[in-house]
PDB file of C-alpha atoms in Angstrom:
ATOM      1  CA  UNK A   1     -59.846-123.835  78.005  1.00 49.00           C
ATOM      2  CA  UNK A   2     -56.660-124.799  79.835  1.00 52.00           C
ATOM      3  CA  UNK A   3     -55.394-121.261  79.276  1.00 53.00           C
ATOM      4  CA  UNK A   4     -58.574-119.924  80.853  1.00 49.00           C
ATOM      5  CA  UNK A   5     -57.978-122.071  83.933  1.00 49.00           C
ATOM      6  CA  UNK A   6     -54.401-120.808  84.160  1.00 52.00           C
ATOM      7  CA  UNK A   7     -55.645-117.229  83.900  1.00 52.00           C
ATOM      8  CA  UNK A   8     -58.013-117.823  86.799  1.00 51.00           C
ATOM      9  CA  UNK A   9     -55.375-119.331  89.070  1.00 49.00           C
ATOM     10  CA  UNK A  10     -52.099-117.859  87.943  1.00 52.00           C
ATOM     11  CA  UNK A  11     -52.251-114.191  88.884  1.00 53.00           C
ATOM     12  CA  UNK A  12     -52.856-112.467  92.184  1.00 54.00           C
ATOM     13  CA  UNK A  13     -56.405-111.198  92.706  1.00 54.00           C
ATOM     14  CA  UNK A  14     -56.853-107.643  91.425  1.00 55.00           C
ATOM     15  CA  UNK A  15     -57.124-104.799  93.898  1.00 61.00           C
ATOM     16  CA  UNK A  16     -60.770-103.855  93.599  1.00 69.00           C
ATOM     17  CA  UNK A  17     -61.165-100.134  94.098  1.00 71.00           C
ATOM     18  CA  UNK A  18     -63.623 -99.511  91.293  1.00 85.00           C
ATOM     19  CA  UNK A  19     -67.340 -99.790  90.784  1.00 92.00           C
ATOM     20  CA  UNK A  20     -69.755-102.669  91.104  1.00 95.00           C
ATOM     21  CA  UNK A  21     -71.387-103.177  87.710  1.00 97.00           C
ATOM     22  CA  UNK A  22     -74.415-105.444  87.356  1.00 97.00           C
ATOM     23  CA  UNK A  23     -75.605-107.597  84.499  1.00 97.00           C
ATOM     24  CA  UNK A  24     -79.030-109.252  84.241  1.00 95.00           C
ATOM     25  CA  UNK A  25     -80.679-111.300  81.524  1.00 91.00           C
ATOM     26  CA  UNK A  26     -84.055-112.806  80.727  1.00 88.00           C
ATOM     27  CA  UNK A  27     -84.614-115.189  77.847  1.00 78.00           C
ATOM     28  CA  UNK A  28     -88.410-115.403  77.556  1.00 69.00           C
ATOM     29  CA  UNK A  29     -91.326-112.976  77.581  1.00 63.00           C
ATOM     30  CA  UNK A  30     -92.616-114.486  80.811  1.00 56.00           C
ATOM     31  CA  UNK A  31     -89.486-113.672  82.782  1.00 70.00           C
ATOM     32  CA  UNK A  32     -89.085-110.225  84.295  1.00 78.00           C
ATOM     33  CA  UNK A  33     -85.969-108.300  85.165  1.00 86.00           C
ATOM     34  CA  UNK A  34     -87.363-106.679  88.312  1.00 89.00           C
ATOM     35  CA  UNK A  35     -86.185-109.320  90.757  1.00 91.00           C
ATOM     36  CA  UNK A  36     -82.721-109.488  89.212  1.00 93.00           C
ATOM     37  CA  UNK A  37     -82.208-105.734  89.114  1.00 94.00           C
ATOM     38  CA  UNK A  38     -83.402-105.336  92.710  1.00 94.00           C
ATOM     39  CA  UNK A  39     -80.864-107.923  93.846  1.00 95.00           C
ATOM     40  CA  UNK A  40     -78.095-106.150  91.945  1.00 96.00           C
ATOM     41  CA  UNK A  41     -79.069-102.776  93.374  1.00 96.00           C
ATOM     42  CA  UNK A  42     -79.102-104.240  96.885  1.00 96.00           C
ATOM     43  CA  UNK A  43     -75.580-105.560  96.253  1.00 95.00           C
ATOM     44  CA  UNK A  44     -74.410-102.004  95.570  1.00 95.00           C
ATOM     45  CA  UNK A  45     -74.242-101.928  91.774  1.00 96.00           C
ATOM     46  CA  UNK A  46     -74.071 -98.368  90.462  1.00 95.00           C
ATOM     47  CA  UNK A  47     -74.777 -99.373  86.846  1.00 96.00           C
ATOM     48  CA  UNK A  48     -76.847-102.280  85.570  1.00 96.00           C
ATOM     49  CA  UNK A  49     -76.924-103.677  82.045  1.00 96.00           C
ATOM     50  CA  UNK A  50     -79.809-105.974  81.107  1.00 93.00           C
ATOM     51  CA  UNK A  51     -80.545-108.126  78.070  1.00 91.00           C
ATOM     52  CA  UNK A  52     -84.034-109.200  77.059  1.00 87.00           C
ATOM     53  CA  UNK A  53     -83.581-112.052  74.637  1.00 78.00           C
ATOM     54  CA  UNK A  54     -86.186-113.684  72.431  1.00 66.00           C
ATOM     55  CA  UNK A  55     -86.267-116.589  70.040  1.00 56.00           C
ATOM     56  CA  UNK A  56     -85.451-114.236  67.164  1.00 58.00           C
ATOM     57  CA  UNK A  57     -82.908-112.103  68.998  1.00 57.00           C
ATOM     58  CA  UNK A  58     -80.226-113.987  70.901  1.00 64.00           C
ATOM     59  CA  UNK A  59     -77.459-111.375  70.718  1.00 78.00           C
ATOM     60  CA  UNK A  60     -76.273-110.267  74.145  1.00 86.00           C
ATOM     61  CA  UNK A  61     -75.761-106.639  73.205  1.00 91.00           C
ATOM     62  CA  UNK A  62     -75.969-105.355  76.779  1.00 93.00           C
ATOM     63  CA  UNK A  63     -73.354-107.855  77.933  1.00 93.00           C
ATOM     64  CA  UNK A  64     -71.036-106.512  75.257  1.00 93.00           C
ATOM     65  CA  UNK A  65     -71.711-102.985  76.512  1.00 95.00           C
ATOM     66  CA  UNK A  66     -71.054-104.081  80.087  1.00 95.00           C
ATOM     67  CA  UNK A  67     -67.723-105.640  79.116  1.00 95.00           C
ATOM     68  CA  UNK A  68     -66.746-102.427  77.327  1.00 95.00           C
ATOM     69  CA  UNK A  69     -67.808-100.333  80.325  1.00 96.00           C
ATOM     70  CA  UNK A  70     -65.780-102.271  82.903  1.00 95.00           C
ATOM     71  CA  UNK A  71     -62.365-100.970  83.915  1.00 94.00           C
ATOM     72  CA  UNK A  72     -59.550-102.527  85.912  1.00 92.00           C
ATOM     73  CA  UNK A  73     -60.545-102.598  89.563  1.00 93.00           C
ATOM     74  CA  UNK A  74     -64.275-102.885  88.812  1.00 95.00           C
ATOM     75  CA  UNK A  75     -66.358-105.945  89.636  1.00 94.00           C
ATOM     76  CA  UNK A  76     -69.015-107.513  87.437  1.00 96.00           C
ATOM     77  CA  UNK A  77     -71.934-108.764  89.527  1.00 96.00           C
ATOM     78  CA  UNK A  78     -74.644-111.142  88.282  1.00 95.00           C
ATOM     79  CA  UNK A  79     -77.734-112.510  90.047  1.00 94.00           C
ATOM     80  CA  UNK A  80     -76.715-116.085  89.183  1.00 92.00           C
ATOM     81  CA  UNK A  81     -74.267-117.884  86.919  1.00 89.00           C
ATOM     82  CA  UNK A  82     -76.921-118.886  84.395  1.00 87.00           C
ATOM     83  CA  UNK A  83     -77.742-115.210  83.784  1.00 90.00           C
ATOM     84  CA  UNK A  84     -74.208-114.579  82.523  1.00 90.00           C
ATOM     85  CA  UNK A  85     -73.361-117.608  80.420  1.00 85.00           C
ATOM     86  CA  UNK A  86     -75.107-120.117  78.188  1.00 80.00           C
ATOM     87  CA  UNK A  87     -72.691-122.941  78.917  1.00 83.00           C
ATOM     88  CA  UNK A  88     -69.908-123.885  81.278  1.00 82.00           C
ATOM     89  CA  UNK A  89     -67.297-123.166  78.627  1.00 82.00           C
ATOM     90  CA  UNK A  90     -68.871-119.757  77.957  1.00 86.00           C
ATOM     91  CA  UNK A  91     -68.786-118.952  81.676  1.00 87.00           C
ATOM     92  CA  UNK A  92     -65.130-119.897  82.072  1.00 86.00           C
ATOM     93  CA  UNK A  93     -64.136-117.880  78.996  1.00 87.00           C
ATOM     94  CA  UNK A  94     -65.928-114.730  80.198  1.00 90.00           C
ATOM     95  CA  UNK A  95     -64.568-114.906  83.744  1.00 89.00           C
ATOM     96  CA  UNK A  96     -61.029-115.568  82.496  1.00 87.00           C
ATOM     97  CA  UNK A  97     -61.280-112.512  80.231  1.00 91.00           C
ATOM     98  CA  UNK A  98     -62.431-110.397  83.188  1.00 91.00           C
ATOM     99  CA  UNK A  99     -59.494-111.588  85.249  1.00 88.00           C
ATOM    100  CA  UNK A 100     -57.002-110.795  82.495  1.00 90.00           C
ATOM    101  CA  UNK A 101     -58.358-107.244  82.514  1.00 91.00           C
ATOM    102  CA  UNK A 102     -58.107-106.916  86.286  1.00 91.00           C
ATOM    103  CA  UNK A 103     -61.885-107.075  86.767  1.00 93.00           C
ATOM    104  CA  UNK A 104     -63.477-109.079  89.558  1.00 92.00           C
ATOM    105  CA  UNK A 105     -66.546-111.278  89.285  1.00 93.00           C
ATOM    106  CA  UNK A 106     -69.298-112.104  91.752  1.00 93.00           C
ATOM    107  CA  UNK A 107     -72.392-114.269  91.464  1.00 92.00           C
ATOM    108  CA  UNK A 108     -74.939-113.525  94.173  1.00 94.00           C
ATOM    109  CA  UNK A 109     -76.935-116.762  94.176  1.00 90.00           C
ATOM    110  CA  UNK A 110     -73.896-119.043  94.294  1.00 88.00           C
ATOM    111  CA  UNK A 111     -71.900-116.672  96.556  1.00 89.00           C
ATOM    112  CA  UNK A 112     -68.889-116.944  94.240  1.00 89.00           C
ATOM    113  CA  UNK A 113     -66.171-114.313  94.175  1.00 90.00           C
ATOM    114  CA  UNK A 114     -63.140-114.736  91.915  1.00 86.00           C
ATOM    115  CA  UNK A 115     -61.034-112.378  94.019  1.00 80.00           C
ATOM    116  CA  UNK A 116     -60.948-114.954  96.831  1.00 84.00           C
ATOM    117  CA  UNK A 117     -58.858-118.150  96.798  1.00 82.00           C
ATOM    118  CA  UNK A 118     -61.990-120.255  97.208  1.00 82.00           C
ATOM    119  CA  UNK A 119     -63.753-118.555  94.322  1.00 78.00           C
ATOM    120  CA  UNK A 120     -60.766-118.971  92.037  1.00 77.00           C
ATOM    121  CA  UNK A 121     -60.515-122.647  92.961  1.00 81.00           C
ATOM    122  CA  UNK A 122     -64.166-123.206  92.070  1.00 82.00           C
ATOM    123  CA  UNK A 123     -63.665-121.639  88.652  1.00 77.00           C
ATOM    124  CA  UNK A 124     -60.534-123.687  88.105  1.00 76.00           C
ATOM    125  CA  UNK A 125     -62.670-126.792  88.662  1.00 80.00           C
ATOM    126  CA  UNK A 126     -65.246-125.356  86.250  1.00 78.00           C
ATOM    127  CA  UNK A 127     -62.553-124.855  83.610  1.00 73.00           C
ATOM    128  CA  UNK A 128     -61.242-128.392  84.047  1.00 77.00           C
ATOM    129  CA  UNK A 129     -64.776-129.782  83.799  1.00 73.00           C
ATOM    130  CA  UNK A 130     -65.513-127.759  80.656  1.00 67.00           C
ATOM    131  CA  UNK A 131     -62.325-129.085  79.043  1.00 74.00           C
ATOM    132  CA  UNK A 132     -63.261-132.625  80.045  1.00 67.00           C
ATOM    133  CA  UNK A 133     -66.723-132.260  78.495  1.00 70.00           C
ATOM    134  CA  UNK A 134     -65.228-130.837  75.300  1.00 68.00           C
ATOM    135  CA  UNK A 135     -62.828-133.774  75.007  1.00 71.00           C
ATOM    136  CA  UNK A 136     -65.671-136.247  75.580  1.00 68.00           C
ATOM    137  CA  UNK A 137     -67.672-134.623  72.792  1.00 71.00           C
ATOM    138  CA  UNK A 138     -64.713-134.702  70.400  1.00 68.00           C
ATOM    139  CA  UNK A 139     -63.930-138.321  71.270  1.00 68.00           C
ATOM    140  CA  UNK A 140     -67.576-139.328  70.905  1.00 68.00           C
ATOM    141  CA  UNK A 141     -67.797-137.586  67.537  1.00 66.00           C
ATOM    142  CA  UNK A 142     -64.699-139.362  66.241  1.00 64.00           C
ATOM    143  CA  UNK A 143     -65.960-142.729  67.479  1.00 64.00           C
ATOM    144  CA  UNK A 144     -69.369-142.121  65.925  1.00 68.00           C
ATOM    145  CA  UNK A 145     -67.853-141.214  62.565  1.00 66.00           C
ATOM    146  CA  UNK A 146     -65.600-144.275  62.650  1.00 68.00           C
ATOM    147  CA  UNK A 147     -68.544-146.553  63.471  1.00 68.00           C
ATOM    148  CA  UNK A 148     -70.651-145.028  60.700  1.00 66.00           C
ATOM    149  CA  UNK A 149     -67.823-145.446  58.215  1.00 69.00           C
ATOM    150  CA  UNK A 150     -67.409-149.089  59.265  1.00 72.00           C
ATOM    151  CA  UNK A 151     -71.125-149.637  58.558  1.00 73.00           C
ATOM    152  CA  UNK A 152     -70.649-148.227  55.085  1.00 67.00           C
ATOM    153  CA  UNK A 153     -72.408-144.947  55.771  1.00 66.00           C
ATOM    154  CA  UNK A 154     -71.296-142.265  53.340  1.00 62.00           C
ATOM    155  CA  UNK A 155     -70.005-139.252  55.258  1.00 60.00           C
ATOM    156  CA  UNK A 156     -69.962-135.646  54.175  1.00 62.00           C
ATOM    157  CA  UNK A 157     -72.199-133.805  51.738  1.00 66.00           C
ATOM    158  CA  UNK A 158     -74.382-135.913  49.440  1.00 65.00           C
ATOM    159  CA  UNK A 159     -73.224-136.099  45.814  1.00 69.00           C
ATOM    160  CA  UNK A 160     -74.679-133.594  43.367  1.00 75.00           C
ATOM    161  CA  UNK A 161     -75.641-136.443  41.039  1.00 78.00           C
ATOM    162  CA  UNK A 162     -76.838-139.906  41.943  1.00 80.00           C
ATOM    163  CA  UNK A 163     -75.466-142.962  40.129  1.00 80.00           C
ATOM    164  CA  UNK A 164     -78.776-143.208  38.262  1.00 79.00           C
ATOM    165  CA  UNK A 165     -78.452-139.605  37.072  1.00 79.00           C
ATOM    166  CA  UNK A 166     -74.889-140.262  35.958  1.00 81.00           C
ATOM    167  CA  UNK A 167     -76.057-143.266  33.920  1.00 80.00           C
ATOM    168  CA  UNK A 168     -78.724-141.106  32.298  1.00 76.00           C
ATOM    169  CA  UNK A 169     -76.171-138.445  31.433  1.00 76.00           C
ATOM    170  CA  UNK A 170     -73.867-141.040  29.902  1.00 76.00           C
ATOM    171  CA  UNK A 171     -76.738-142.065  27.663  1.00 75.00           C
ATOM    172  CA  UNK A 172     -76.045-138.815  25.801  1.00 68.00           C
ATOM    173  CA  UNK A 173     -73.098-140.561  24.204  1.00 61.00           C
ATOM    174  CA  UNK A 174     -75.532-142.785  22.309  1.00 66.00           C
ATOM    175  CA  UNK A 175     -78.127-140.091  21.527  1.00 68.00           C
ATOM    176  CA  UNK A 176     -76.700-137.695  18.924  1.00 66.00           C
ATOM    177  CA  UNK A 177     -79.653-135.301  19.058  1.00 69.00           C
ATOM    178  CA  UNK A 178     -79.608-134.879  22.853  1.00 69.00           C
ATOM    179  CA  UNK A 179     -77.608-132.098  24.480  1.00 74.00           C
ATOM    180  CA  UNK A 180     -75.989-131.662  27.855  1.00 76.00           C
ATOM    181  CA  UNK A 181     -78.146-128.577  28.445  1.00 78.00           C
ATOM    182  CA  UNK A 182     -81.432-130.397  27.909  1.00 75.00           C
ATOM    183  CA  UNK A 183     -80.280-133.303  30.059  1.00 74.00           C
ATOM    184  CA  UNK A 184     -79.195-130.894  32.796  1.00 78.00           C
ATOM    185  CA  UNK A 185     -82.668-129.363  32.871  1.00 76.00           C
ATOM    186  CA  UNK A 186     -84.259-132.792  32.995  1.00 74.00           C
ATOM    187  CA  UNK A 187     -82.037-133.918  35.865  1.00 76.00           C
ATOM    188  CA  UNK A 188     -82.307-130.562  37.662  1.00 79.00           C
ATOM    189  CA  UNK A 189     -78.545-130.061  37.757  1.00 82.00           C
ATOM    190  CA  UNK A 190     -76.176-127.645  36.058  1.00 84.00           C
ATOM    191  CA  UNK A 191     -74.199-128.307  32.897  1.00 81.00           C
ATOM    192  CA  UNK A 192     -70.979-128.004  34.898  1.00 84.00           C
ATOM    193  CA  UNK A 193     -72.204-130.698  37.293  1.00 85.00           C
ATOM    194  CA  UNK A 194     -72.821-133.098  34.417  1.00 80.00           C
ATOM    195  CA  UNK A 195     -69.355-132.415  33.008  1.00 81.00           C
ATOM    196  CA  UNK A 196     -67.879-132.958  36.478  1.00 83.00           C
ATOM    197  CA  UNK A 197     -69.488-136.378  36.899  1.00 82.00           C
ATOM    198  CA  UNK A 198     -69.251-137.395  33.236  1.00 81.00           C
ATOM    199  CA  UNK A 199     -66.017-135.708  32.109  1.00 80.00           C
ATOM    200  CA  UNK A 200     -65.817-137.806  28.941  1.00 76.00           C
ATOM    201  CA  UNK A 201     -68.702-135.775  27.494  1.00 70.00           C
ATOM    202  CA  UNK A 202     -66.419-132.768  27.103  1.00 68.00           C
ATOM    203  CA  UNK A 203     -64.180-134.599  24.643  1.00 67.00           C
ATOM    204  CA  UNK A 204     -66.618-137.119  23.190  1.00 60.00           C
ATOM    205  CA  UNK A 205     -69.203-134.615  21.924  1.00 55.00           C
ATOM    206  CA  UNK A 206     -67.718-131.129  21.475  1.00 52.00           C
ATOM    207  CA  UNK A 207     -68.707-130.841  17.826  1.00 45.00           C
ATOM    208  CA  UNK A 208     -72.326-131.784  18.508  1.00 46.00           C
ATOM    209  CA  UNK A 209     -72.796-130.065  21.848  1.00 51.00           C
ATOM    210  CA  UNK A 210     -71.551-126.594  20.996  1.00 49.00           C
ATOM    211  CA  UNK A 211     -73.911-125.905  18.047  1.00 47.00           C
ATOM    212  CA  UNK A 212     -76.833-127.485  19.894  1.00 47.00           C
ATOM    213  CA  UNK A 213     -76.194-125.419  23.003  1.00 47.00           C
ATOM    214  CA  UNK A 214     -75.966-122.261  20.894  1.00 45.00           C
ATOM    215  CA  UNK A 215     -79.262-123.090  19.199  1.00 47.00           C
ATOM    216  CA  UNK A 216     -80.921-123.600  22.577  1.00 47.00           C
ATOM    217  CA  UNK A 217     -79.698-120.209  23.749  1.00 43.00           C
ATOM    218  CA  UNK A 218     -80.998-118.493  20.595  1.00 46.00           C
ATOM    219  CA  UNK A 219     -84.445-120.087  20.939  1.00 46.00           C
ATOM    220  CA  UNK A 220     -84.586-119.609  24.696  1.00 47.00           C
ATOM    221  CA  UNK A 221     -84.766-123.389  25.272  1.00 48.00           C
TER     222      UNK A 221
END
């Protein structure tokens, strides 16, 4: 994120001699593109890319096409900032990438233009704010994990076998006729899981387990 801010401020504004390229986006069935595309056409865009996203389809394919279409000296124009990006960090990343490629950026609603000193300053503030938010989230996550650990909360994935299941599996040591396979089916775990949590079974019962397991396989049990 800091690199993105440097990219926005560090270089001289590109000389914009290319085309104005528009991008519009709607995210629900109720929204229509007409108003956005009319605004982009009025701004002088010669080509407009538009995404219609739904709950099942969230890929911004047209934005990808727009980014591929843009050349150095062009300007990407959007009706508003929220039509381009889903988050502040996303916005800063996209605009920084445009700047690295010598492409300008304008947002009509907010009257932002990255080729002007004022526009670049605004995006530098955006980048700093996005970095600040990211650090707050990371810090909050670490503090939350530490507090949970202090309360005795077990972190990470739950164990494949509960202590009660492990005790049941260990009971095999005192039941000569039982097998690891039958116990695994009863506990709804795999044989390898039982051996992982009760490793002594592998050495304590090899002579009994192997013939029994073979018999189960032959009978389909």
